[in-house]
Structure formats: structure tokens, C-alpha cells
CSV table of C-alpha atoms in Angstrom, one decimal:
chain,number,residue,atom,x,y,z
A,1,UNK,CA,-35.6,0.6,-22.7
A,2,UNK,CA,-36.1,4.1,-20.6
A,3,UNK,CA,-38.9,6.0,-20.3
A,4,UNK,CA,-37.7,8.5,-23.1
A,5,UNK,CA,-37.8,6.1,-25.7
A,6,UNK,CA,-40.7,4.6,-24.9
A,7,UNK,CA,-42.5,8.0,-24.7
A,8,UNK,CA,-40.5,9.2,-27.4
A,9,UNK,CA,-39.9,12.1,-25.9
A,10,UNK,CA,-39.2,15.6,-27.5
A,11,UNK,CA,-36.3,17.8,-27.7
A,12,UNK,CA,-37.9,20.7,-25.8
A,13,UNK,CA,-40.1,18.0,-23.1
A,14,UNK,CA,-39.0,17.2,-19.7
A,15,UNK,CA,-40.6,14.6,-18.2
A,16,UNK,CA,-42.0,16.1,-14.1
A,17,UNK,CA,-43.6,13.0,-13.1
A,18,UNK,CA,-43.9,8.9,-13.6
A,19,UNK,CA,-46.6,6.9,-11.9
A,20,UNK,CA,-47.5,3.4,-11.7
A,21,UNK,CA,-49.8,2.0,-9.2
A,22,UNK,CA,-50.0,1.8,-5.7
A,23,UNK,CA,-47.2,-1.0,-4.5
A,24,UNK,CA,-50.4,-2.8,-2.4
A,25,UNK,CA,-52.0,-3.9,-5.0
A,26,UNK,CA,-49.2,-5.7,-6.3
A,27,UNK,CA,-48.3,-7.2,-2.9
A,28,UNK,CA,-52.0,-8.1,-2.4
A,29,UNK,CA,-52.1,-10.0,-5.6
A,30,UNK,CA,-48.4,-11.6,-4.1
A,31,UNK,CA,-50.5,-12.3,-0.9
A,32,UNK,CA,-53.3,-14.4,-3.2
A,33,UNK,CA,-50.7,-16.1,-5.4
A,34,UNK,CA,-48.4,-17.1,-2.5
A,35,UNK,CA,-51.4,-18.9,-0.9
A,36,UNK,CA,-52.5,-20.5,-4.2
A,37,UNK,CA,-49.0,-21.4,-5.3
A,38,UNK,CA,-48.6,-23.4,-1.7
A,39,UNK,CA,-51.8,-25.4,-2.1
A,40,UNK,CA,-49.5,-28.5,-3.6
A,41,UNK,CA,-47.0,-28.3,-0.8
A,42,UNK,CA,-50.0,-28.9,1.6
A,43,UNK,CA,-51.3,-31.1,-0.6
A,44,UNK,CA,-48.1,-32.7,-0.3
A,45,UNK,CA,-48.2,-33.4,3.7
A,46,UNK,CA,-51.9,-33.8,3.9
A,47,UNK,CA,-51.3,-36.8,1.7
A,48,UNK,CA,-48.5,-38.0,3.8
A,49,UNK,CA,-50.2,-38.0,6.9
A,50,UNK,CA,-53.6,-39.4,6.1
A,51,UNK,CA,-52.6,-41.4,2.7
A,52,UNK,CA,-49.4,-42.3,3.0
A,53,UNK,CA,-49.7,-45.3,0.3
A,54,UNK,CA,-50.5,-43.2,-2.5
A,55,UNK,CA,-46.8,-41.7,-2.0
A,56,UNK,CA,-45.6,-45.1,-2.5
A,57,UNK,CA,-48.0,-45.7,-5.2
A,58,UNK,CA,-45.8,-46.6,-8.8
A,59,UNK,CA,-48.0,-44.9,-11.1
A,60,UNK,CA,-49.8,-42.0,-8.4
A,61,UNK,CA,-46.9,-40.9,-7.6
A,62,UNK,CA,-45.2,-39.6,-10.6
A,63,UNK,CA,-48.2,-38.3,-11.9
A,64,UNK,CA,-49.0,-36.4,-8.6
A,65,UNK,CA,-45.4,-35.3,-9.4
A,66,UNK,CA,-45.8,-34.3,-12.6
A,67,UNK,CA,-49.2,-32.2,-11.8
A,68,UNK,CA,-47.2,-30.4,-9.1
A,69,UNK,CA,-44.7,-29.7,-11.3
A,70,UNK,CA,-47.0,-28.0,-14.3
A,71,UNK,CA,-49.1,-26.1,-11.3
A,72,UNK,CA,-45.8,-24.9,-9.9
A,73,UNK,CA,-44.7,-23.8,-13.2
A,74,UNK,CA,-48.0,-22.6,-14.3
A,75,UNK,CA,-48.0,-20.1,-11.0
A,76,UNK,CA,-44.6,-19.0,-12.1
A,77,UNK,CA,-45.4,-17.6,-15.3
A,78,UNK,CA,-48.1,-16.1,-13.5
A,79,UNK,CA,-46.2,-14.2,-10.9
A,80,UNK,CA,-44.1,-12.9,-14.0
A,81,UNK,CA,-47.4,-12.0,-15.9
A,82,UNK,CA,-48.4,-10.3,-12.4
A,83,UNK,CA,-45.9,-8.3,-11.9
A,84,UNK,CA,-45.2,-7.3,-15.9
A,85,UNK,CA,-49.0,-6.1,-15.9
A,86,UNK,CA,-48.0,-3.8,-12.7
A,87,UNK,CA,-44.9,-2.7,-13.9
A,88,UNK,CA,-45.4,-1.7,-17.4
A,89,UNK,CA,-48.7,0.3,-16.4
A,90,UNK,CA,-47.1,3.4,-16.4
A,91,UNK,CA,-48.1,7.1,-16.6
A,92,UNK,CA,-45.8,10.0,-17.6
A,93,UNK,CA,-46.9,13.8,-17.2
A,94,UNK,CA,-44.4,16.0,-19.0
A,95,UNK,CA,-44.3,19.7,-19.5
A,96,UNK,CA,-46.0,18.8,-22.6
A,97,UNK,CA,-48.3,15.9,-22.8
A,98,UNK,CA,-49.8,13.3,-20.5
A,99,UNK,CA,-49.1,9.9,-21.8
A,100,UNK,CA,-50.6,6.2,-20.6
A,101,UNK,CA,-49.4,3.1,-21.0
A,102,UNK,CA,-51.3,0.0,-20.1
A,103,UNK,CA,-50.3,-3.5,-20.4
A,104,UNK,CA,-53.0,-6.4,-19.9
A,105,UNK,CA,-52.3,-9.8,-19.7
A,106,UNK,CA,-49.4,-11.0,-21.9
A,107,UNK,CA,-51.1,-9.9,-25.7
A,108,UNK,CA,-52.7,-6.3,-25.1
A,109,UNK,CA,-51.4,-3.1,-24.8
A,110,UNK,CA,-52.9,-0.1,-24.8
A,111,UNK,CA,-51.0,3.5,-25.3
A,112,UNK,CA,-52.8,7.0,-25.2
A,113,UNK,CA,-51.7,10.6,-24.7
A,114,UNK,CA,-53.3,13.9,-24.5
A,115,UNK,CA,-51.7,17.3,-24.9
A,116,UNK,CA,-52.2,18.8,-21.3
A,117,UNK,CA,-53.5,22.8,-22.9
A,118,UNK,CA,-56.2,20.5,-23.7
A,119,UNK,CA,-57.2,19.4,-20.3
A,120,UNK,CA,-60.2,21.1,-18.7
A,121,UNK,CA,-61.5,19.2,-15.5
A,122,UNK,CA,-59.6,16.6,-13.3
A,123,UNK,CA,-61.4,14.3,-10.6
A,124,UNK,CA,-59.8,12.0,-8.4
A,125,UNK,CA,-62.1,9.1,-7.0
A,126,UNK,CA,-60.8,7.1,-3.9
A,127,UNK,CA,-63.2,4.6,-2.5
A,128,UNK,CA,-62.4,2.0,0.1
A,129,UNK,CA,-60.8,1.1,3.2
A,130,UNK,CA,-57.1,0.5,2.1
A,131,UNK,CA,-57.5,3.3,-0.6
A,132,UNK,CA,-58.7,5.5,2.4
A,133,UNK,CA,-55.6,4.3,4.6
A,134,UNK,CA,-52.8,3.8,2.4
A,135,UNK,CA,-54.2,7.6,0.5
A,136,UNK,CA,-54.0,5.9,-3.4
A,137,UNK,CA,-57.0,5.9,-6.3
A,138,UNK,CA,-58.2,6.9,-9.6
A,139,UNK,CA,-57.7,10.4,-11.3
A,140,UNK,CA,-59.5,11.1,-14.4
A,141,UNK,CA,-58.7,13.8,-16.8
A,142,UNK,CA,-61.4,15.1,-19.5
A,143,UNK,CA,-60.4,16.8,-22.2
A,144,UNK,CA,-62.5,19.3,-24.6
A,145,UNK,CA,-62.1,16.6,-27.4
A,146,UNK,CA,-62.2,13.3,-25.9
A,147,UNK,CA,-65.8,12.2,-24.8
A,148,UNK,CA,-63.8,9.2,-23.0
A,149,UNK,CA,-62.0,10.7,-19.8
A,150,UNK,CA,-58.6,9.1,-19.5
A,151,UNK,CA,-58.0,7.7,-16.3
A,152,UNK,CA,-54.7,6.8,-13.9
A,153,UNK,CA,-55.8,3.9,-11.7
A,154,UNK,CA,-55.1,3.5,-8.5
A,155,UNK,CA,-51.8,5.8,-8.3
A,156,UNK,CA,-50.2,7.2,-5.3
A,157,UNK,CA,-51.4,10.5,-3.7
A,158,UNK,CA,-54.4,10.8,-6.2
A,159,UNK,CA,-55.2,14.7,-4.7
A,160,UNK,CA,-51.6,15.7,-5.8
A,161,UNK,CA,-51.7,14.6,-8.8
A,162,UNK,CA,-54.8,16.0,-10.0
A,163,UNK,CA,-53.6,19.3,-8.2
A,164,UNK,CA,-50.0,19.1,-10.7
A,165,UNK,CA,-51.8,18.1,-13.7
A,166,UNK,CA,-53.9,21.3,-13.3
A,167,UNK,CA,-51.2,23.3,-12.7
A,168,UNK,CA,-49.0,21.4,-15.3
A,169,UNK,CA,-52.0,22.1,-17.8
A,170,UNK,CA,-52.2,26.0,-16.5
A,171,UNK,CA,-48.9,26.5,-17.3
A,172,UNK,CA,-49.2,24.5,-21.0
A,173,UNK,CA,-52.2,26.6,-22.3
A,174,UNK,CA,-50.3,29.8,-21.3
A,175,UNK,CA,-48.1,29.0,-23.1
A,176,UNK,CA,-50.1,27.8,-26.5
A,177,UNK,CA,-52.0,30.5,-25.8
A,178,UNK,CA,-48.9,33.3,-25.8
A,179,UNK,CA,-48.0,31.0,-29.3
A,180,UNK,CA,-50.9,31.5,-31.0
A,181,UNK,CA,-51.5,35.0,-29.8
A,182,UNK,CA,-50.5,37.3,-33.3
A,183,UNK,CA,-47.0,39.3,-33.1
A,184,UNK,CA,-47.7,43.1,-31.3
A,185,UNK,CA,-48.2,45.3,-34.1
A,186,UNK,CA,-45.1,47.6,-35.0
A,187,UNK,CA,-45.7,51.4,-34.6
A,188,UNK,CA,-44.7,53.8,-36.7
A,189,UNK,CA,-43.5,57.3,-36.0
B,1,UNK,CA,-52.4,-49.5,-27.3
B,2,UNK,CA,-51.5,-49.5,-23.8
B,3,UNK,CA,-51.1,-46.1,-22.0
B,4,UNK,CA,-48.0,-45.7,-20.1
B,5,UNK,CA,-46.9,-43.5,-17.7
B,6,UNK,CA,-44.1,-42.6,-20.5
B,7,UNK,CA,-47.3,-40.7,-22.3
B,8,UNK,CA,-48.1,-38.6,-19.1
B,9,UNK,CA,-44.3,-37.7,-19.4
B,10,UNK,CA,-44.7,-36.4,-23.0
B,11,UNK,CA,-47.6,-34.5,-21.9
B,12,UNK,CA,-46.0,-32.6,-19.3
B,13,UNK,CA,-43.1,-31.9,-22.0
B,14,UNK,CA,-45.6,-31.0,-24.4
B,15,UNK,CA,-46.5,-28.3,-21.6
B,16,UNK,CA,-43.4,-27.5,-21.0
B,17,UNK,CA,-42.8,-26.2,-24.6
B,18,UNK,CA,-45.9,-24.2,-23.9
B,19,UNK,CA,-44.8,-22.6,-20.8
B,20,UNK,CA,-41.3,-21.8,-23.1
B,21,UNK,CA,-43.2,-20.1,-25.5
B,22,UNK,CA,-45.5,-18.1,-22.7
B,23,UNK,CA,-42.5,-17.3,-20.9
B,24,UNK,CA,-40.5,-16.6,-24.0
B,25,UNK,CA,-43.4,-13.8,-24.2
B,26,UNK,CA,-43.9,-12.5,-20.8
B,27,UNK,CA,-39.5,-11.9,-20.9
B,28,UNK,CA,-39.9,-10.4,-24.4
B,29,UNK,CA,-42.3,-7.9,-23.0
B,30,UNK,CA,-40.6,-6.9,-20.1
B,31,UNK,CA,-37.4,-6.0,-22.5
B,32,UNK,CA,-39.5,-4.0,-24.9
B,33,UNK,CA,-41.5,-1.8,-22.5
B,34,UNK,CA,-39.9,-2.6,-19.5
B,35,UNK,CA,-38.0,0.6,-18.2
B,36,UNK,CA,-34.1,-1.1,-17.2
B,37,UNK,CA,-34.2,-0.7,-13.2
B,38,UNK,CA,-33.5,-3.0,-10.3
B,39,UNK,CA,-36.9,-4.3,-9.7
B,40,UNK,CA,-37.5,-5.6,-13.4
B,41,UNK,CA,-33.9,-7.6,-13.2
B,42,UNK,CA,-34.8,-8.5,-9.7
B,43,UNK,CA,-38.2,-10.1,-11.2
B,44,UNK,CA,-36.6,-11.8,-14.4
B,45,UNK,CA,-34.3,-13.6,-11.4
B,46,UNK,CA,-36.4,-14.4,-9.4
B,47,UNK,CA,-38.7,-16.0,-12.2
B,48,UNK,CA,-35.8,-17.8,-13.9
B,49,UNK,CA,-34.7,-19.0,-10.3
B,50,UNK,CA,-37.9,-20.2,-9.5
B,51,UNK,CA,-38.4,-22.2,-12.9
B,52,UNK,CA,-35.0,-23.9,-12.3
B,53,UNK,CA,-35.7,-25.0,-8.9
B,54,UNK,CA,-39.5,-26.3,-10.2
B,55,UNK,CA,-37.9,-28.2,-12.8
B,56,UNK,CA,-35.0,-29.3,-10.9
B,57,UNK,CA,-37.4,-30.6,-8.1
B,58,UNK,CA,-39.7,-32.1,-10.3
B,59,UNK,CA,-37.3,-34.2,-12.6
B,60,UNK,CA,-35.3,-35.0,-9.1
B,61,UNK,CA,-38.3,-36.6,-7.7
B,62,UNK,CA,-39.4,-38.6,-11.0
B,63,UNK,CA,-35.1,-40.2,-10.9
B,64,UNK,CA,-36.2,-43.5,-10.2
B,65,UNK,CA,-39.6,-43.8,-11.6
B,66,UNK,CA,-40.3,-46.8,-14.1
B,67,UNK,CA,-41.9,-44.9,-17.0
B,68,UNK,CA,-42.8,-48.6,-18.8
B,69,UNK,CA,-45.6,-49.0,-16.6
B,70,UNK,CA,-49.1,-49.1,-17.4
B,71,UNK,CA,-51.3,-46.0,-16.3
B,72,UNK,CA,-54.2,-48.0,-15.6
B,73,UNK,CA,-52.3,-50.6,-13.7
B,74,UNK,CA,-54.2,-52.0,-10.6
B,75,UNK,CA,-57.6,-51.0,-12.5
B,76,UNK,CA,-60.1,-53.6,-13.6
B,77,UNK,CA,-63.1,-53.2,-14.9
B,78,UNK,CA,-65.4,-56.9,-14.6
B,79,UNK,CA,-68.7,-57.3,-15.7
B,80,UNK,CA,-71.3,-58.7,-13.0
B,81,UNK,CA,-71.6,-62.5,-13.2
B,82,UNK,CA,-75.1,-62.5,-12.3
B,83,UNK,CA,-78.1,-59.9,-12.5
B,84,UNK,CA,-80.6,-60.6,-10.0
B,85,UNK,CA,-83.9,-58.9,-10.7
């Protein structure tokens, strides 16, 4: 599906930005699941080294076998749940509207949007040392209506984003404003 | 009724049909709110490669195994012939 339909985006929008999160927090979930999904393999030679028997073993074995097999599998699916929670979080700022979608886990899904005239303060928060470093974080936005502040987690460049959402929302309310403004009155000679 | 190791086999299919269905999910997910780019067909291959080669390992390694066999073969419980007090 692209990001139009999923958005389902308007005749007169044009979508001026797409962000998902920072690319290390996927590979530093990669990093943890890498080292968890090899745990059978050493598993595998720490047996063969020090219990050698059990390799041999009629009934051990295959169900060492089979166990490996599930936990292998099991790791699998959640490499693909992994990376699906990273890639469908997705934010999309048009000239219009700011829109969310957030996947968690396999069964929930969250989608939001805010018209950006509405907008009134943005904050970006970055805290910690790879945030710092690698210059990713959160930006909230805060609407007049919404107590909740809708947030974009951990995206790239947090300062430039809040800077364009300001000046994306600047540009919106000028524009509802000049709409709702009443049509100059017509003089008459 | 004897447990054999053909039981621990139908477990792990009985897992497998679970992990299907989960990974049925996860795919079905990625096609309905996935965007169509490089890195979401490069994922789905690499998942689909990686459950092949799992399986294809696994069932590989159990070719010769004698599934008839008792699970609690070598096991013996015996009661102490004599309680000294």
C-alpha cells in the first residue's frame, strides 16, 4: 500500500515529510536478538565439548533438536514482529494535517491526526548518550483541543522537525485564517 | 500409555501450526500498512529464508531418529528396600 492510501490523502494535500524512527534503535534491538537467537548454536558446541554423550543420546537428542528448532523459529517471528513494529510506525506531516501511525506488537494499532492550524507549542526532548551522538528523540506537539500532546518518538533530527512543523503550522493557520476572514465589502460609487 | 518421542514430535507440529498462524499475521500486516519499498520485501525474504532453512535443518537432523521410542527410556524410579531410622 503507499503512503497516500494509507493516509488517505486529499486532492489539494501534498505530503512534505515522512518519519519513522531512528535506524539505531532498530539495529540495537538486531544487536539483542542476534545474541539471543545464537544462544542454541553455543549451546550446541558447549554440549559437544563437555557432554559429548548427550549428542549421542536416542531420546536427548531429538528433543534438544526439536527445542532448537521451535526457539529458532520462535526468534524468527520475532525479528519479523521487530522490524514490522519499526517499520509501520510512521509519521506523515502534509501541508495539511499531521498524521501518526503506530503499530505495537502484532494486534494493536494506533492511528491519530491533528490539523496543523491547530498546533500551538512544539517541544523536542532528547536525552541520552546515543540520542546526544547520533542527534535523534522525541517531538511533542500540543494542540489547543487535545489535553494529550501527540508525540513522534525517537525520529531523526528532532530540532528540524519541530522547527517545520511550526513553520508548516504558520503557514496552515494563514491560510484558515484568510478562509474564514469575511469577503472585503463592495463599495459603491 | 507410554510417552513416545512421536508425542514430542506432534508437539512441535502443534507449534508449528501456531507459528503459521502468528506468521500468517505478522505477513498480513506488513501488506496492509506496510508502504511497498525495498526494505519491507527485503524483510519478508529474509524471514521466509530463514524459516526454510530452520525447518530444513531441523527435520535434516531428526532423518534418522527412531520416533517409537519411549521418552522416559533409561529412567527408573525404585522404591528404597530398606528405611533405616
Amino acid at each position: 500500500m503507499n503512503i497516500s492510501t494509507l493516509i488517505h490523502q486529499k486532492a489539494y494535500e501534498t505530503r512534505v515529510l515522512e518519519l519513522r524512527r531512528h535506524w539505531l534503535l532498530l539495529l540495537k534491538r538486531v544487536i539483542v536478538w542476534a545474541a539471543l537467537a545464537a544462544i542454541p548454536f553455543g549451546l550446541f558446541v558447549f554440549l559437544r565439548v563437555n557432554v559429548p554423550a548427550i549428542l549421542a543420546h536416542p531420546v536427548a537428542y531429538p528433543a534438544l533438536v526439536l527445542g532448537f528448532g521451535a526457539f529458532e523459529l520462535s526468534m524468527w517471528l520475532v525479528f519479523f514482529t521487530m522490524f514490522i513494529d519499526y517499520e509501520l510506525d510512521l509519521w506523515v506531516i502534509t501541508n495539511d494535517r499531521l498524521v501518526s501511525m503506530e503499530q505495537h506488537g502484532l494486534f494493536a494499532r494506533t492511528v491519530a491526526e491533528l490539523d496543523l492550524w491547530r498546533v500551538q507549542d512544539v517541544t523536542t526532548d532528547v536525552r541520552g548518550v546515543f540520542p546526544t551522538f547520533f542527534n535523534y528523540g522525541n517531538v511533542h506537539v500540543q494542540t489547543a483541543a487535545a489535553t494529550e500532546r501527540f508525540l513522534l518518538e525517537d525520529v531523526p533530527d528532532p530540532n528540524a522537525v519541530r522547527t517545520f512543523i511550526l513553520e508548516m503550522a504558520d503557514v496552515d493557520r494563514r491560510f484558515h485564517h484568510s478562509d474564514a476572514m469575511p469577503p472585503p465589502p463592495v463599495t459603491t460609487p | 500409555m507410554t510417552l513416545t518421542l512421536i508425542h514430542l514430535l506432534y508437539l512441535f507440529y502443534g507449534f508449528l501450526v501456531l507459528f503459521g498462524v502468528l506468521a500468517l499475521a505478522a505477513i498480513w500486516h506488513m501488506v496492509k500498512f506496510g508502504t511497498y519499498g525495498t526494505r519491507n520485501y527485503v524483510a519478508l525474504f529474509l524471514f521466509l529464508a530463514g524459516v526454510s532453512v530452520v525447518m530444513w535443518g531441523t527435520f535434516t537432523l531428526l532423518r534418522d531418529v527412531d520416533w517409537s521410542r519411549p521418552l522416559l527410556q533409561g529412567l527408573t524410579l525404585r522404591a528404597p528396600s530398606r528405611i533405616s531410622l
